[in-house]
C-alpha positions as a printed NumPy array, in Angstrom:
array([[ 18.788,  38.753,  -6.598],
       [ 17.582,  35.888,  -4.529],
       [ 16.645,  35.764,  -1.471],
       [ 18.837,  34.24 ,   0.442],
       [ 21.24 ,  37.301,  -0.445],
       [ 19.173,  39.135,   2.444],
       [ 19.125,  36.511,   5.079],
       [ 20.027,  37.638,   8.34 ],
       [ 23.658,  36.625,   9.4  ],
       [ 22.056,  35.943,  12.492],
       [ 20.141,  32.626,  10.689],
       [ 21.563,  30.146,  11.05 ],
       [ 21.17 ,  25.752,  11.634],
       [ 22.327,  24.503,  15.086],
       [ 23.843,  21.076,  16.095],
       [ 21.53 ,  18.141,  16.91 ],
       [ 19.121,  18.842,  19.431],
       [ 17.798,  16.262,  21.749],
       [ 14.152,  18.   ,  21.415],
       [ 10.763,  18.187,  19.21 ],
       [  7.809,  19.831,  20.147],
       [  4.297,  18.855,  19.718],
       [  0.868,  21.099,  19.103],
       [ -2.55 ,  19.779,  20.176],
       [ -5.347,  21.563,  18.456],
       [ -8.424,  21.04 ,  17.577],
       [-10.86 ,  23.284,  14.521],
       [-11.704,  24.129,  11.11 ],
       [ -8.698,  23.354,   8.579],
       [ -7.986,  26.806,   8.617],
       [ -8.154,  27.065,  12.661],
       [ -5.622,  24.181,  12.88 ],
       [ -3.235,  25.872,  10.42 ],
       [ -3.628,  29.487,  12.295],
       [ -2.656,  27.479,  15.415],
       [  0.357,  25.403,  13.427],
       [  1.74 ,  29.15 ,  11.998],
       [  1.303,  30.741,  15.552],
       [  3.022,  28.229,  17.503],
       [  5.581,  27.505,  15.504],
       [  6.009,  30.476,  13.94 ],
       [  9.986,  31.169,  14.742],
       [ 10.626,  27.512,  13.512],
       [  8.926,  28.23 ,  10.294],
       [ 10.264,  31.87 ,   9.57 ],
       [ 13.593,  30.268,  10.234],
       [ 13.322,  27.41 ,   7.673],
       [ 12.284,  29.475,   4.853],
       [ 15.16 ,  31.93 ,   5.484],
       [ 17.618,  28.798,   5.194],
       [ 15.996,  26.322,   2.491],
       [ 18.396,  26.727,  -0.047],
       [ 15.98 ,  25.039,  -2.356],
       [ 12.954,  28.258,  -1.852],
       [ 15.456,  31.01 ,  -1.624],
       [ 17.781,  29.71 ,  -4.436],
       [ 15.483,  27.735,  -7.199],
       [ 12.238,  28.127,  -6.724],
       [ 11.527,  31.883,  -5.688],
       [ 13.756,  33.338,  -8.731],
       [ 11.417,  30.957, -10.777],
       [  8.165,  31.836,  -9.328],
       [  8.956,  35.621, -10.406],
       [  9.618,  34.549, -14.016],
       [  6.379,  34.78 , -16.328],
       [  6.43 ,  30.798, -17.523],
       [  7.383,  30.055, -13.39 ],
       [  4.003,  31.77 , -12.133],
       [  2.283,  30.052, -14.872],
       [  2.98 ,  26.627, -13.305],
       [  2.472,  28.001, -10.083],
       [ -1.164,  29.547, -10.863],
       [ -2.351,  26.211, -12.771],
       [ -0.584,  23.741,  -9.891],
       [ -2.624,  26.015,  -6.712],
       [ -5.594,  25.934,  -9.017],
       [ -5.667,  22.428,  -9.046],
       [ -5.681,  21.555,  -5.855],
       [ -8.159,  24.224,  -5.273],
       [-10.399,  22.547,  -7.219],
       [ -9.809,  19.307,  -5.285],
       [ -8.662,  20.261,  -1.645],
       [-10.016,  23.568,  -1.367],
       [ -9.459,  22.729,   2.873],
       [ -5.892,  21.817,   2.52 ],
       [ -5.223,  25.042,   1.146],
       [ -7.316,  27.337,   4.017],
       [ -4.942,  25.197,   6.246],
       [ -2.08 ,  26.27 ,   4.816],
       [ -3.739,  29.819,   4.321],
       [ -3.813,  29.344,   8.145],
       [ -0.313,  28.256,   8.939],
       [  0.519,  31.686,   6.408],
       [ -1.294,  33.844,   8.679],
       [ -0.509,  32.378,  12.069],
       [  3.275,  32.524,  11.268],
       [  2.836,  35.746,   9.369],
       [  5.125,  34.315,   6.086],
       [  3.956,  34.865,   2.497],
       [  1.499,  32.217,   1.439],
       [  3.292,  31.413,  -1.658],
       [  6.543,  30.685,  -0.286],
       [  5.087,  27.437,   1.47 ],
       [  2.565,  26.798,  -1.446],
       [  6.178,  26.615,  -3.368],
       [  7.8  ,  23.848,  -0.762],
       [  4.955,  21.913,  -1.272],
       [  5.561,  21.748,  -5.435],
       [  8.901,  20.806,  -4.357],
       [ 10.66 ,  20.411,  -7.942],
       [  7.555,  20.869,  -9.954],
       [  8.723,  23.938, -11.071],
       [ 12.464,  23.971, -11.703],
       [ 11.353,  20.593, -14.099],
       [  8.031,  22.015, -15.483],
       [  9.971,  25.254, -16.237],
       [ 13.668,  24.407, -17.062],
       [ 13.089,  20.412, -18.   ],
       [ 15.466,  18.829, -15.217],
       [ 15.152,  18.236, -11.082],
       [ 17.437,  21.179,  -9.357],
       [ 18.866,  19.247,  -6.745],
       [ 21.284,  16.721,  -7.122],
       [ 21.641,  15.345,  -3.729],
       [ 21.53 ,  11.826,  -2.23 ],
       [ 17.668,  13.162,  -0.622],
       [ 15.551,  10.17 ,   0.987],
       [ 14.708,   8.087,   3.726],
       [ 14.575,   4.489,   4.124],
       [ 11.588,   2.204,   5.481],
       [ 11.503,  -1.475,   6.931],
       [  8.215,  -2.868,   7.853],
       [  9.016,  -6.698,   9.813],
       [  5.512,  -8.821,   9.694],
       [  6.214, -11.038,  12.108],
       [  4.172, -13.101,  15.023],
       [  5.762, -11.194,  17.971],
       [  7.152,  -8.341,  15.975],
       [  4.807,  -5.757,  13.763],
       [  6.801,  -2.709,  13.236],
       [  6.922,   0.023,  10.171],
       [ 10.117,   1.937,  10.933],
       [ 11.771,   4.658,   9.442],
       [ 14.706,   7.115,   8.609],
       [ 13.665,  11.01 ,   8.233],
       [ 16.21 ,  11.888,   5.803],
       [ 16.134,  15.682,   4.733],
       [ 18.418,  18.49 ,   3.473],
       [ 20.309,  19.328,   6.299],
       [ 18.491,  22.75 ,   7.137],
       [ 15.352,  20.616,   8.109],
       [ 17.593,  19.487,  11.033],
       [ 16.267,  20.668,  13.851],
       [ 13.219,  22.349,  11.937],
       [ 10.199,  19.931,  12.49 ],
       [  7.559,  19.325,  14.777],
       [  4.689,  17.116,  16.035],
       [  0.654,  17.926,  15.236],
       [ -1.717,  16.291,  16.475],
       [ -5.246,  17.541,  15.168],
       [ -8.749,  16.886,  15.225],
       [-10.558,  18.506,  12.222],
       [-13.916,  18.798,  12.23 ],
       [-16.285,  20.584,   9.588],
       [-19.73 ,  21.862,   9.324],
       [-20.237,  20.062,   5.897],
       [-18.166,  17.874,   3.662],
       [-14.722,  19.241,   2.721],
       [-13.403,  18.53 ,  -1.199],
       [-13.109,  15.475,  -3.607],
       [-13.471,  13.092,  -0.776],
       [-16.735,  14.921,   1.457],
       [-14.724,  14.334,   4.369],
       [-15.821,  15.779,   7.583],
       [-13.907,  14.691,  10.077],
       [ -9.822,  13.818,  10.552],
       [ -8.013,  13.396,  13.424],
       [ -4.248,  12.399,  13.314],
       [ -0.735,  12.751,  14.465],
       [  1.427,  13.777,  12.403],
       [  5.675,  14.717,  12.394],
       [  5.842,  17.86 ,   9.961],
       [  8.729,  20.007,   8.159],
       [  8.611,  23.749,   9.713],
       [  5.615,  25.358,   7.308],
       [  4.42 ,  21.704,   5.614],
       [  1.323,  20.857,   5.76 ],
       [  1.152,  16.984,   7.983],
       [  1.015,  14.097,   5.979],
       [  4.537,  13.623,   4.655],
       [  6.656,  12.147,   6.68 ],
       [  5.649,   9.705,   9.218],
       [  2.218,   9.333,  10.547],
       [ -0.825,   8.011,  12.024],
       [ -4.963,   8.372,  12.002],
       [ -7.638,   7.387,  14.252],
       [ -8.954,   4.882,  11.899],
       [ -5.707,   3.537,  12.387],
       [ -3.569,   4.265,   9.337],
       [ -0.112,   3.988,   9.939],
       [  2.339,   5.374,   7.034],
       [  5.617,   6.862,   6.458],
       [  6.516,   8.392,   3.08 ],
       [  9.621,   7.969,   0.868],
       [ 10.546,  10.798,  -1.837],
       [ 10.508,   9.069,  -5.588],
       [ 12.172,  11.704,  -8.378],
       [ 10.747,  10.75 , -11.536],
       [ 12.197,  12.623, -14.13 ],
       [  9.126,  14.132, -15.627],
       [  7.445,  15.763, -13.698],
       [  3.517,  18.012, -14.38 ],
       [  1.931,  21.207, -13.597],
       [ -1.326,  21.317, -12.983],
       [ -1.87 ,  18.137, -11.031],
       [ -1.203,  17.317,  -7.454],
       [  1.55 ,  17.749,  -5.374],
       [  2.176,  14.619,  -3.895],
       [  2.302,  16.66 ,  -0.383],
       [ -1.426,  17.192,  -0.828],
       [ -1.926,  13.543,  -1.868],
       [ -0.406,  12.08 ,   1.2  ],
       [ -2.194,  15.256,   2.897],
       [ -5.577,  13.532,   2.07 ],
       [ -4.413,  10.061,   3.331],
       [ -4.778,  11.469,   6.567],
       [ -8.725,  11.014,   6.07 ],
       [ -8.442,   7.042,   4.897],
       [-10.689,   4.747,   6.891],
       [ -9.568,   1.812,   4.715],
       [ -6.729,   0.606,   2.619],
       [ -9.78 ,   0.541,  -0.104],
       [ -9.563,   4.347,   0.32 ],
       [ -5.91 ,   4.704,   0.853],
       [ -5.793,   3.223,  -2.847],
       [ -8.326,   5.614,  -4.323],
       [ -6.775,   8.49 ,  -2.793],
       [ -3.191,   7.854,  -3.801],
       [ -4.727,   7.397,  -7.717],
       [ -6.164,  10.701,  -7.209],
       [ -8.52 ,   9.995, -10.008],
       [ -9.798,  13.037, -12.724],
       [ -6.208,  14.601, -11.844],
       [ -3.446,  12.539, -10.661],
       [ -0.01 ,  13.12 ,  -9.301],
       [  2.132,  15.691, -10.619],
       [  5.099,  13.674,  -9.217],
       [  5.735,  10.819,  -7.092],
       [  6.155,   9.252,  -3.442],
       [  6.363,   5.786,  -2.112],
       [  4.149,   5.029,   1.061],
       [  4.576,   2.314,   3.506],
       [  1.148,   1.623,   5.138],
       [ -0.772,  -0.786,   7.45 ],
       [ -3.704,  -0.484,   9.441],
       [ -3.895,  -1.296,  12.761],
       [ -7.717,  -2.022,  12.921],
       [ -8.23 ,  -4.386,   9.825],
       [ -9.342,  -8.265,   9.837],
       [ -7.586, -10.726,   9.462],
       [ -3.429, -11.116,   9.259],
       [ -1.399,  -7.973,   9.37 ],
       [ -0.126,  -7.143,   6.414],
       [  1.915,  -4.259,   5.217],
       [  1.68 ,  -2.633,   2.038],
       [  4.399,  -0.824,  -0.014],
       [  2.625,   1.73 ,  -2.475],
       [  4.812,   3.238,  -5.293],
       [  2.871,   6.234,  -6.914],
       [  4.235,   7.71 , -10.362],
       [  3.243,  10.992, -12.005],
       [  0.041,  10.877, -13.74 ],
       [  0.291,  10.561, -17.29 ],
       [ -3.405,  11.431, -17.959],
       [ -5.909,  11.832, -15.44 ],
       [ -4.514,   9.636, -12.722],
       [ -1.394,   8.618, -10.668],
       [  0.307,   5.216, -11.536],
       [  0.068,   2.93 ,  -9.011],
       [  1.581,  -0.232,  -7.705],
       [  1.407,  -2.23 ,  -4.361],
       [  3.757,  -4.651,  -2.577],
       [  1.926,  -6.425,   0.09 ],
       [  4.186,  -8.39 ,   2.922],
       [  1.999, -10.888,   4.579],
       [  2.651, -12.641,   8.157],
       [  6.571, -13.792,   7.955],
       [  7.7  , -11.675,   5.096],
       [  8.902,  -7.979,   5.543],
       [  9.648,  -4.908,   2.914],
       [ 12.725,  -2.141,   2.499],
       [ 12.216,   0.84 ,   0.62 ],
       [ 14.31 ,   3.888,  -0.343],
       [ 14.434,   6.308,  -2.53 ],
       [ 14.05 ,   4.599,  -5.944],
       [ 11.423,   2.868,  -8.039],
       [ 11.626,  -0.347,  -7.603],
       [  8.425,  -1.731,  -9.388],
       [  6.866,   0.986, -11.306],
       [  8.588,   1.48 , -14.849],
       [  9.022,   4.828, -14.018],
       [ 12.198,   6.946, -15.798],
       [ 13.934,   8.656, -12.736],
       [ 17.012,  11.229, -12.424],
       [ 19.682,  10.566, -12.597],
       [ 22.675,  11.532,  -9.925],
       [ 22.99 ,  10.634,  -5.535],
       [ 19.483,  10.39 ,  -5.156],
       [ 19.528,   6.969,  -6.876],
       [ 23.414,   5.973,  -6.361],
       [ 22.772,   6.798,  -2.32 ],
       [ 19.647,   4.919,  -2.486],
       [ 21.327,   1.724,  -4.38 ],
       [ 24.064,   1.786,  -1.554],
       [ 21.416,   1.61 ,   1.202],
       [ 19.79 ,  -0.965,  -0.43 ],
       [ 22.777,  -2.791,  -1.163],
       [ 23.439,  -2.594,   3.17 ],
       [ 19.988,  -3.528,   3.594],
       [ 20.32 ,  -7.222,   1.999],
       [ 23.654,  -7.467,   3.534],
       [ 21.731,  -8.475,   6.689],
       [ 19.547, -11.38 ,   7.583],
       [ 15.725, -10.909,   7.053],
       [ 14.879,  -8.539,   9.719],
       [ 12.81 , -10.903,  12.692],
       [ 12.93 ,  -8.344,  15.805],
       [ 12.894,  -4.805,  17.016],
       [ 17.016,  -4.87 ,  17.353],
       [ 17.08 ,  -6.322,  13.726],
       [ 15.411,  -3.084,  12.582],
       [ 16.88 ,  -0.938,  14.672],
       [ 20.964,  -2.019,  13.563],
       [ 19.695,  -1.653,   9.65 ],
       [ 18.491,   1.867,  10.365],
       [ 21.303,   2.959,  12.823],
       [ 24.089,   1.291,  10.239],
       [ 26.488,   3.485,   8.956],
       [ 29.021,   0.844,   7.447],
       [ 28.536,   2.087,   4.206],
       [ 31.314,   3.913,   2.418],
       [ 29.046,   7.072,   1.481],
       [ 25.715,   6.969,   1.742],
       [ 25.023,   5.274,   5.351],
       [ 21.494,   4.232,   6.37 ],
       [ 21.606,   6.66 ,   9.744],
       [ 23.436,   9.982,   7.483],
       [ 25.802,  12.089,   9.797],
       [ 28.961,  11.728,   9.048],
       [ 30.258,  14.866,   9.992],
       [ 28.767,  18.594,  11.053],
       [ 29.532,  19.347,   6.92 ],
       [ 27.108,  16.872,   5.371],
       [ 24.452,  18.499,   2.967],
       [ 22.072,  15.448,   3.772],
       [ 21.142,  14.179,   7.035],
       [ 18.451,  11.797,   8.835],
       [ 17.045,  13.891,  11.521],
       [ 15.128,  11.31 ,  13.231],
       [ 13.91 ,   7.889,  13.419],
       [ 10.229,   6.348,  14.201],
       [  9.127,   2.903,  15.13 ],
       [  5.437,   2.171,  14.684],
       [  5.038,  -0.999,  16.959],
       [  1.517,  -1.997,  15.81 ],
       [  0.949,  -5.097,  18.961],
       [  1.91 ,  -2.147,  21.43 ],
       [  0.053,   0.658,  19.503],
       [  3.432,   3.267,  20.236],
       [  5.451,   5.21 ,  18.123],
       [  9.128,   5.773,  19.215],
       [ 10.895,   8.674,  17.93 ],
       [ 14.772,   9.047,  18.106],
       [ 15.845,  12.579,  17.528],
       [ 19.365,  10.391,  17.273],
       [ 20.748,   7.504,  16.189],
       [ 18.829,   4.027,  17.369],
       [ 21.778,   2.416,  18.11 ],
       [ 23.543,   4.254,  20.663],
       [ 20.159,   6.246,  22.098],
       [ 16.871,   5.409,  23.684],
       [ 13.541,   7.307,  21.62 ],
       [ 13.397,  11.105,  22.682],
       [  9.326,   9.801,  23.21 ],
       [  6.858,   6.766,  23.255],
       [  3.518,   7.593,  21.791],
       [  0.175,   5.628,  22.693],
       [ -1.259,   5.488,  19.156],
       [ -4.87 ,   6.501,  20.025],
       [ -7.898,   4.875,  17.776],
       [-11.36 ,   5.533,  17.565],
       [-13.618,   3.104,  18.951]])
């Protein structure tokens, strides 16, 4: 029996709220976690009571024999490599007082319904969509937060500053400090974000169709890119070489403190076939400017099949509808549009819909802020204004 057979009638997802907290803390990866799991802890306990994904998918397979399998050989991978990532989410376990493996088993994401069963278990028009505008008086990386509709009002803002006694896994990093938005129980680094080095990045979900256990979860890739200094080490991160990815993202990146032009870079990542994660870069220079969804556009890459790619076709198809985006209002009517017939940019058509964007974020790299919209763009002034803060 699964669990969401036992949930409490009293769980349940509210309308929109006009509100996201936020969690300064400061620690070992594990003390930032405990903090995470305290504070948050009601948020968290929530969201694994209504992911219909844990409860319905990938808890019945975890208690299968061939389902722990995968699970043992994907946590002892990224022991091997992150070994901090995982006291941080030993942490957030502890301080929310859930079961480790449940959010160990949102961070596989569909791993284990393809590594066990051969196909992706949900067929649903997931995503988010990205437009980065390079021009003179306008430097912006914006995006959609797209999520099953139980994320809605289930996320959060941390804001840490790591530091450790010696160097912490594949990378010997010692110190991170970042801001980033995070799913109830995820570990920071997969939505939208930023670092004092001045990394900027947003993520958006790629569903290749074969997927493989025992590498790493791209939520522990992106994890890591919340150490890069340099777009050098952005790239070496995302290859994640002697292991690779065991499925794939697309990251939209600039960094606020290189020389030279701005330029933005869109990184699609594919599963690794051997030992590291495919790889390939789009880089918009001064005047040009890049949309991304939920779909490979450069890497040859064999996807699913179903409304992941058919809703991310349709936003596409809205997207070069308009002119080349020039200015903030530009960006903000592509991501607030909801012309389309189905699958809209800005997703809530109605209190029913399985999919919806729960909030939007403008990085404006000449002001250094981050705007987030807990509602649409176009009708709504950001819920907050961020200073992004960089190290000297």
């Amino acid at each position: 029996m699964g669990e969401s057979s036992k949930m409490s009638p009293s769980i349940k997802n509210i309308p929109r709220r006009q509100a996201i907290p936020i969690l300064y803390t400061r620690g070992t990866h594990y003390d930032v976690g405990y903090d995470v799991g305290r504070t948050f802890a009601a948020i968290i306990k929530n969201f694994l009571q209504l992911s219909g994904p844990l409860n319905d998918t990938y808890l019945p397979l975890y208690n299968t024999d061939e389902g722990r399998k995968v699970y043992n050989e994907t946590l002892e991978s990224v022991k091997k490599s992150f070994p901090q990532y995982i006291r941080e989410m030993e942490g957030t376990a502890d301080g929310a007082q859930v079961e480790f493996h449940k959010l160990f088993l949102l961070h596989m994401d569909e791993i284990l319904p393809v590594a066990v069963e051969g196909k992706n278990s949900i067929n649903q028009p997931i995503g988010c969509s990205t437009v980065c505008v390079n021009e003179p008086d306008c430097e912006i990386l914006a995006h959609t937060e797209d999520a099953l509709s139980e994320v809605l009002n289930h996320y959060y803002f941390v804001s840490a500053h790591i530091v450790s006694d010696s160097p912490q896994g594949k990378y010997n990093v010692t110190e991170e400090r970042f801001t980033s938005l995070c799913y109830a129980g995820h570990l920071p680094g997969y939505t939208m974000n930023y670092n004092h080095h001045g990394l900027v990045f947003s993520i958006n979900t790629l569903s290749a169709s074969k997927l493989y256990s025992g590498k790493t979860p791209r939520h522990f890739i992106t994890r890591a890119l919340l150490s890069a200094e340099n777009f050098a080490q952005a790239q070496l991160i995302l290859r994640d070489n002697g292991v690779g990815a065991a499925d794939g993202c697309s990251v939209n990146m600039t960094f606020l403190k290189q020389d030279g032009d701005r330029l933005f870079h869109n990184a699609e990542m594919g599963p690794a076939e051997r030992d590291q994660s495919q790889l390939n870069i789009l880089t918009a220079s001064p005047g040009e400017h890049i949309v991304h969804a939920n779909m490979y556009l450069r890497l040859p890459v064999p996807e699913v099949n179903g409304l992941i790619i058919d809703s991310s076709v349709e936003r596409m198809k809205t997207f070069k509808s308009f002119n080349a985006p020039k200015t903030l209002n530009d960006v903000i009517r592509m991501l607030g549009d909801q012309s389309a017939k189905e699958h809209t940019v800005f997703r809530e058509k109605d209190a029913k819909d399985i999919i919806k964007t729960v909030c939007v974020g403008i990085f404006d790299c000449r002001k250094r802020t981050w705007s987030l919209y807990s509602d649409n763009p176009k009708f709504n002034a950001p819920l907050v204004v961020m200073p992004l803060v960089i190290k000297d």
